[in-house]
Tab-separated table of C-alpha atoms in Angstrom:
chain	number	residue	atom	x	y	z
A	1	UNK	CA	106.602	103.688	113.125
A	2	UNK	CA	106.542	107.505	112.826
A	3	UNK	CA	110.346	107.698	112.818
A	4	UNK	CA	112.509	110.457	111.439
A	5	UNK	CA	115.056	110.019	108.696
A	6	UNK	CA	118.405	108.544	109.603
A	7	UNK	CA	120.203	107.276	106.499
A	8	UNK	CA	123.536	106.385	108.056
A	9	UNK	CA	124.812	103.552	110.238
A	10	UNK	CA	125.970	105.720	113.125
A	11	UNK	CA	129.470	106.131	111.751
A	12	UNK	CA	128.271	108.612	109.154
A	13	UNK	CA	128.452	106.027	106.364
A	14	UNK	CA	125.749	104.211	104.481
A	15	UNK	CA	126.421	100.489	104.689
A	16	UNK	CA	125.889	97.130	106.364
A	17	UNK	CA	126.414	95.670	109.808
A	18	UNK	CA	124.674	93.149	112.007
A	19	UNK	CA	123.524	95.477	114.783
A	20	UNK	CA	122.294	98.520	112.880
A	21	UNK	CA	118.728	99.690	113.356
A	22	UNK	CA	117.675	102.482	111.022
A	23	UNK	CA	116.197	105.517	112.703
A	24	UNK	CA	113.867	106.116	109.770
A	25	UNK	CA	113.576	107.317	106.234
A	26	UNK	CA	111.556	109.985	104.543
A	27	UNK	CA	109.686	108.783	101.481
A	28	UNK	CA	108.200	111.316	99.093
A	29	UNK	CA	104.578	110.496	98.374
A	30	UNK	CA	104.534	111.500	94.730
A	31	UNK	CA	107.896	111.587	92.994
A	32	UNK	CA	107.992	112.471	89.295
A	33	UNK	CA	109.259	109.757	87.013
A	34	UNK	CA	108.128	106.884	89.218
A	35	UNK	CA	105.068	104.706	89.094
A	36	UNK	CA	101.896	106.666	89.819
A	37	UNK	CA	101.009	104.460	92.756
A	38	UNK	CA	101.436	105.685	96.295
A	39	UNK	CA	100.250	104.872	99.806
A	40	UNK	CA	98.927	107.318	102.381
A	41	UNK	CA	98.179	106.595	106.030
A	42	UNK	CA	95.814	108.778	107.990
A	43	UNK	CA	94.309	109.240	111.448
A	44	UNK	CA	91.366	111.426	110.406
A	45	UNK	CA	89.124	110.395	107.469
A	46	UNK	CA	88.298	114.042	106.778
A	47	UNK	CA	91.983	114.832	106.274
A	48	UNK	CA	92.393	111.887	103.912
A	49	UNK	CA	89.393	113.027	101.910
A	50	UNK	CA	90.747	116.576	101.700
A	51	UNK	CA	94.116	115.306	100.548
A	52	UNK	CA	92.526	112.957	98.016
A	53	UNK	CA	90.420	115.806	96.718
A	54	UNK	CA	93.561	117.852	96.007
A	55	UNK	CA	95.125	114.858	94.258
A	56	UNK	CA	92.061	114.437	92.060
A	57	UNK	CA	91.760	118.161	91.366
A	58	UNK	CA	95.337	118.042	90.097
A	59	UNK	CA	94.259	115.182	87.851
A	60	UNK	CA	91.370	117.200	86.481
A	61	UNK	CA	93.760	120.070	85.758
A	62	UNK	CA	95.991	117.631	83.857
A	63	UNK	CA	93.059	116.363	81.776
A	64	UNK	CA	92.397	113.099	83.635
A	65	UNK	CA	89.085	111.489	84.456
A	66	UNK	CA	89.018	110.902	88.213
A	67	UNK	CA	87.334	108.642	90.753
A	68	UNK	CA	87.131	108.698	94.533
A	69	UNK	CA	86.434	105.391	96.313
A	70	UNK	CA	85.035	105.701	99.831
A	71	UNK	CA	83.599	103.534	102.622
A	72	UNK	CA	81.233	106.407	103.447
A	73	UNK	CA	77.778	107.001	102.020
A	74	UNK	CA	78.320	108.076	98.418
A	75	UNK	CA	75.481	110.670	98.377
A	76	UNK	CA	76.906	112.297	101.521
A	77	UNK	CA	80.369	112.600	99.972
A	78	UNK	CA	78.968	113.871	96.676
A	79	UNK	CA	77.044	116.576	98.525
A	80	UNK	CA	80.235	117.756	100.212
A	81	UNK	CA	82.142	117.763	96.948
A	82	UNK	CA	79.497	119.891	95.267
A	83	UNK	CA	80.698	122.761	97.452
A	84	UNK	CA	83.850	122.888	95.289
A	85	UNK	CA	82.934	124.480	91.917
A	86	UNK	CA	85.485	122.515	89.876
A	87	UNK	CA	84.339	119.233	91.388
A	88	UNK	CA	80.672	120.139	91.098
A	89	UNK	CA	81.093	120.675	87.356
A	90	UNK	CA	83.159	117.497	86.975
A	91	UNK	CA	80.589	115.422	88.857
A	92	UNK	CA	77.809	116.822	86.704
A	93	UNK	CA	79.597	115.910	83.455
A	94	UNK	CA	80.859	112.526	84.655
A	95	UNK	CA	84.527	113.513	84.521
A	96	UNK	CA	84.638	112.958	88.293
A	97	UNK	CA	82.956	110.060	90.088
A	98	UNK	CA	82.438	108.980	93.669
A	99	UNK	CA	81.795	105.295	94.302
A	100	UNK	CA	81.686	102.934	97.252
A	101	UNK	CA	84.390	100.442	98.172
A	102	UNK	CA	81.984	97.565	97.461
A	103	UNK	CA	81.094	98.921	94.022
A	104	UNK	CA	84.752	99.296	93.153
A	105	UNK	CA	86.167	96.067	94.555
A	106	UNK	CA	83.166	93.831	95.251
A	107	UNK	CA	81.797	92.730	98.595
A	108	UNK	CA	82.630	89.013	98.352
A	109	UNK	CA	86.385	89.157	97.849
A	110	UNK	CA	88.612	90.707	95.240
A	111	UNK	CA	88.867	89.094	91.797
A	112	UNK	CA	92.196	90.502	90.628
A	113	UNK	CA	91.839	89.632	86.956
A	114	UNK	CA	88.324	91.043	86.821
A	115	UNK	CA	89.535	94.172	88.589
A	116	UNK	CA	92.341	94.771	86.102
A	117	UNK	CA	89.947	94.125	83.220
A	118	UNK	CA	87.614	96.733	84.694
A	119	UNK	CA	90.496	99.196	84.973
A	120	UNK	CA	91.361	98.656	81.327
A	121	UNK	CA	87.779	99.344	80.273
A	122	UNK	CA	87.587	102.504	82.395
A	123	UNK	CA	90.934	103.765	81.150
A	124	UNK	CA	90.118	103.080	77.506
A	125	UNK	CA	86.790	104.881	77.897
A	126	UNK	CA	88.544	107.880	79.428
A	127	UNK	CA	91.075	108.020	76.602
A	128	UNK	CA	88.344	107.602	73.978
A	129	UNK	CA	86.559	110.601	75.490
A	130	UNK	CA	89.673	112.710	75.051
A	131	UNK	CA	91.105	112.527	78.554
A	132	UNK	CA	94.830	112.139	79.169
A	133	UNK	CA	94.394	109.317	81.670
A	134	UNK	CA	92.531	108.047	84.717
A	135	UNK	CA	93.280	108.923	88.327
A	136	UNK	CA	91.890	107.113	91.386
A	137	UNK	CA	92.044	107.810	95.117
A	138	UNK	CA	90.726	104.920	97.200
A	139	UNK	CA	90.337	104.251	100.903
A	140	UNK	CA	91.179	100.562	101.093
A	141	UNK	CA	90.830	100.167	104.857
A	142	UNK	CA	87.690	97.947	104.812
A	143	UNK	CA	89.444	95.545	102.442
A	144	UNK	CA	92.343	94.747	104.777
A	145	UNK	CA	90.821	94.538	108.261
A	146	UNK	CA	90.188	90.807	107.865
A	147	UNK	CA	93.557	88.963	107.656
A	148	UNK	CA	92.415	86.633	104.869
A	149	UNK	CA	91.165	89.483	102.694
A	150	UNK	CA	94.300	91.442	103.576
A	151	UNK	CA	96.533	88.725	102.152
A	152	UNK	CA	94.711	88.798	98.832
A	153	UNK	CA	94.602	92.576	98.690
A	154	UNK	CA	98.312	92.882	99.473
A	155	UNK	CA	99.096	90.635	96.510
A	156	UNK	CA	96.741	92.768	94.437
A	157	UNK	CA	98.632	95.921	95.456
A	158	UNK	CA	101.774	94.452	93.946
A	159	UNK	CA	100.041	93.314	90.762
A	160	UNK	CA	98.258	96.611	90.214
A	161	UNK	CA	101.561	98.448	90.517
A	162	UNK	CA	102.887	96.382	87.628
A	163	UNK	CA	99.726	97.231	85.687
A	164	UNK	CA	100.067	100.966	86.345
A	165	UNK	CA	103.688	101.142	85.233
A	166	UNK	CA	102.793	100.974	81.539
A	167	UNK	CA	99.519	102.901	81.500
A	168	UNK	CA	98.407	106.542	81.885
A	169	UNK	CA	96.756	105.811	85.199
A	170	UNK	CA	97.705	106.809	88.731
A	171	UNK	CA	96.334	105.744	92.088
A	172	UNK	CA	96.504	106.631	95.758
A	173	UNK	CA	95.653	103.994	98.364
A	174	UNK	CA	94.661	105.224	101.822
A	175	UNK	CA	94.686	103.262	105.085
A	176	UNK	CA	93.270	104.281	108.459
A	177	UNK	CA	95.754	104.084	111.344
A	178	UNK	CA	92.927	104.079	113.889
A	179	UNK	CA	91.623	100.774	112.486
A	180	UNK	CA	94.877	99.086	111.427
A	181	UNK	CA	98.030	98.452	113.440
A	182	UNK	CA	101.388	99.847	112.363
A	183	UNK	CA	102.718	96.530	111.060
A	184	UNK	CA	99.713	96.129	108.773
A	185	UNK	CA	100.198	99.674	107.467
A	186	UNK	CA	103.876	98.929	106.877
A	187	UNK	CA	103.123	95.672	105.052
A	188	UNK	CA	100.855	97.544	102.651
A	189	UNK	CA	102.937	100.702	102.275
A	190	UNK	CA	106.107	98.814	101.362
A	191	UNK	CA	104.429	97.353	98.256
A	192	UNK	CA	104.066	100.832	96.728
A	193	UNK	CA	106.864	102.743	94.974
A	194	UNK	CA	106.247	105.645	97.375
A	195	UNK	CA	104.460	106.138	100.667
A	196	UNK	CA	103.971	108.660	103.421
A	197	UNK	CA	106.932	109.316	105.740
A	198	UNK	CA	106.897	106.941	108.683
A	199	UNK	CA	104.899	104.184	107.004
A	200	UNK	CA	107.769	102.001	105.738
A	201	UNK	CA	111.561	102.129	105.726
A	202	UNK	CA	111.705	100.278	102.402
A	203	UNK	CA	109.715	99.699	99.212
A	204	UNK	CA	109.594	96.561	97.051
A	205	UNK	CA	107.760	96.913	93.755
A	206	UNK	CA	107.856	95.806	90.096
A	207	UNK	CA	110.550	97.115	87.779
A	208	UNK	CA	111.980	96.292	84.387
A	209	UNK	CA	112.951	92.631	84.406
A	210	UNK	CA	112.436	92.040	88.107
A	211	UNK	CA	111.739	93.930	91.304
A	212	UNK	CA	112.953	97.268	92.631
A	213	UNK	CA	114.067	97.558	96.255
A	214	UNK	CA	114.929	100.836	97.948
A	215	UNK	CA	115.230	102.309	101.424
A	216	UNK	CA	116.686	100.503	104.440
A	217	UNK	CA	116.398	96.933	105.745
A	218	UNK	CA	117.363	96.368	109.371
A	219	UNK	CA	116.360	94.436	112.480
A	220	UNK	CA	113.113	96.378	112.800
A	221	UNK	CA	111.607	95.430	109.442
A	222	UNK	CA	113.211	92.210	108.223
A	223	UNK	CA	110.028	90.264	109.003
A	224	UNK	CA	107.941	92.669	106.938
A	225	UNK	CA	110.492	92.295	104.143
A	226	UNK	CA	110.080	88.505	104.220
A	227	UNK	CA	106.306	88.933	103.966
A	228	UNK	CA	106.706	91.353	101.057
A	229	UNK	CA	108.924	88.869	99.216
A	230	UNK	CA	106.310	86.154	99.660
A	231	UNK	CA	103.597	88.403	98.273
A	232	UNK	CA	105.642	89.739	95.385
A	233	UNK	CA	104.632	88.480	91.959
A	234	UNK	CA	107.519	87.937	89.562
A	235	UNK	CA	108.376	85.979	86.456
A	236	UNK	CA	109.730	82.409	86.570
A	237	UNK	CA	113.474	81.968	86.629
A	238	UNK	CA	116.072	83.892	88.570
A	239	UNK	CA	114.697	86.853	90.490
A	240	UNK	CA	116.560	90.067	89.725
A	241	UNK	CA	116.249	92.773	92.368
A	242	UNK	CA	117.333	96.250	91.328
A	243	UNK	CA	118.493	97.621	94.680
A	244	UNK	CA	120.576	100.566	93.538
A	245	UNK	CA	118.419	102.756	95.786
A	246	UNK	CA	118.968	100.543	98.841
A	247	UNK	CA	120.877	102.449	101.521
A	248	UNK	CA	121.265	99.719	104.112
A	249	UNK	CA	120.782	95.970	104.492
A	250	UNK	CA	121.748	93.633	107.320
A	251	UNK	CA	122.259	89.894	107.408
A	252	UNK	CA	118.671	89.045	108.346
A	253	UNK	CA	117.242	90.317	105.076
A	254	UNK	CA	119.996	88.596	103.110
A	255	UNK	CA	118.961	85.359	104.834
A	256	UNK	CA	115.367	86.000	103.787
A	257	UNK	CA	116.496	86.426	100.176
A	258	UNK	CA	118.359	83.108	100.338
A	259	UNK	CA	115.420	81.236	101.881
A	260	UNK	CA	112.968	82.760	99.429
A	261	UNK	CA	115.134	81.714	96.496
A	262	UNK	CA	115.603	78.205	97.886
A	263	UNK	CA	111.859	77.742	98.386
A	264	UNK	CA	111.310	78.621	94.711
A	265	UNK	CA	114.336	76.640	93.449
A	266	UNK	CA	115.960	79.676	91.867
A	267	UNK	CA	118.639	82.293	92.381
A	268	UNK	CA	118.262	85.881	93.543
A	269	UNK	CA	120.444	88.454	91.838
A	270	UNK	CA	120.806	91.528	94.051
A	271	UNK	CA	122.094	94.575	92.189
A	272	UNK	CA	123.247	97.142	94.725
A	273	UNK	CA	125.933	99.729	95.384
A	274	UNK	CA	126.446	98.237	98.862
A	275	UNK	CA	129.710	96.365	98.247
A	276	UNK	CA	129.824	94.783	101.746
A	277	UNK	CA	126.707	92.799	100.841
A	278	UNK	CA	128.777	90.586	98.566
A	279	UNK	CA	131.253	89.763	101.331
A	280	UNK	CA	128.478	89.110	103.827
A	281	UNK	CA	126.720	86.731	101.418
A	282	UNK	CA	129.976	84.796	100.993
A	283	UNK	CA	130.622	84.748	104.748
A	284	UNK	CA	127.148	83.369	105.454
A	285	UNK	CA	127.318	80.831	102.633
A	286	UNK	CA	124.151	82.098	100.964
A	287	UNK	CA	124.479	80.084	97.786
A	288	UNK	CA	121.114	81.213	96.416
A	289	UNK	CA	122.045	84.922	96.448
A	290	UNK	CA	124.388	86.570	93.968
A	291	UNK	CA	125.330	90.187	94.592
A	292	UNK	CA	126.216	92.360	91.629
A	293	UNK	CA	127.843	95.549	92.878
A	294	UNK	CA	126.865	98.582	90.837
A	295	UNK	CA	128.242	102.097	90.635
């Protein structure tokens, strides 16, 4: 994607029409007060590692135990990290760890429940040792190259975000643009509360009593939005989507909401400040979507 921010519809207003295509949106990678789960995309593994190192050093400064998950040889990475005094000391005492992707997630497919159980054990151990939390930076690229594994891992991304919301744990997921196409990056980035600029125009992630949707939905990403809806895990009953941070939506994504709700025999409640959405839903006869205008 690599597009620059363009939050209006060409007339200078934020809103809805059938022909709009958003020029882009800037998404802060680590916003305070939001879930500690973000997505980075990179072209150079060395740059991702350097960025992850800064993220983990900040965790050490805050009192966290930290872990770096890499597809590289662990001893090679550890040797590099020993050049940084703070990391060298943390590695020696076990406050910092480097582990392989296979050791973290398994080599035969991801068992989500087992993974979350492992996270709980690691987090509880960190807290018992006097740390303020647990911070992880992981290169997930090898886990999503195969389409079948990618489907399972994308669902996991959504579930782990729900897990992180209520725990003193934060995570960065990195994906290699030289090994994954832009649509794959977008499908993964949109399931995080925040992501690098240019990775996704919207984000869909767990919130209180439903899902949170922000950003922009237009002709360029409505298919990715439909995929994200399919992968999203939510409670039975009506699906409430808190879309107060949504700046634009066109009819295609409203149709996806209706079809998704119909396939699950439920209603979608879309809470948004975009008043035209209500009129468009009525015009299209989308009986499975109810718009509640906020603000």
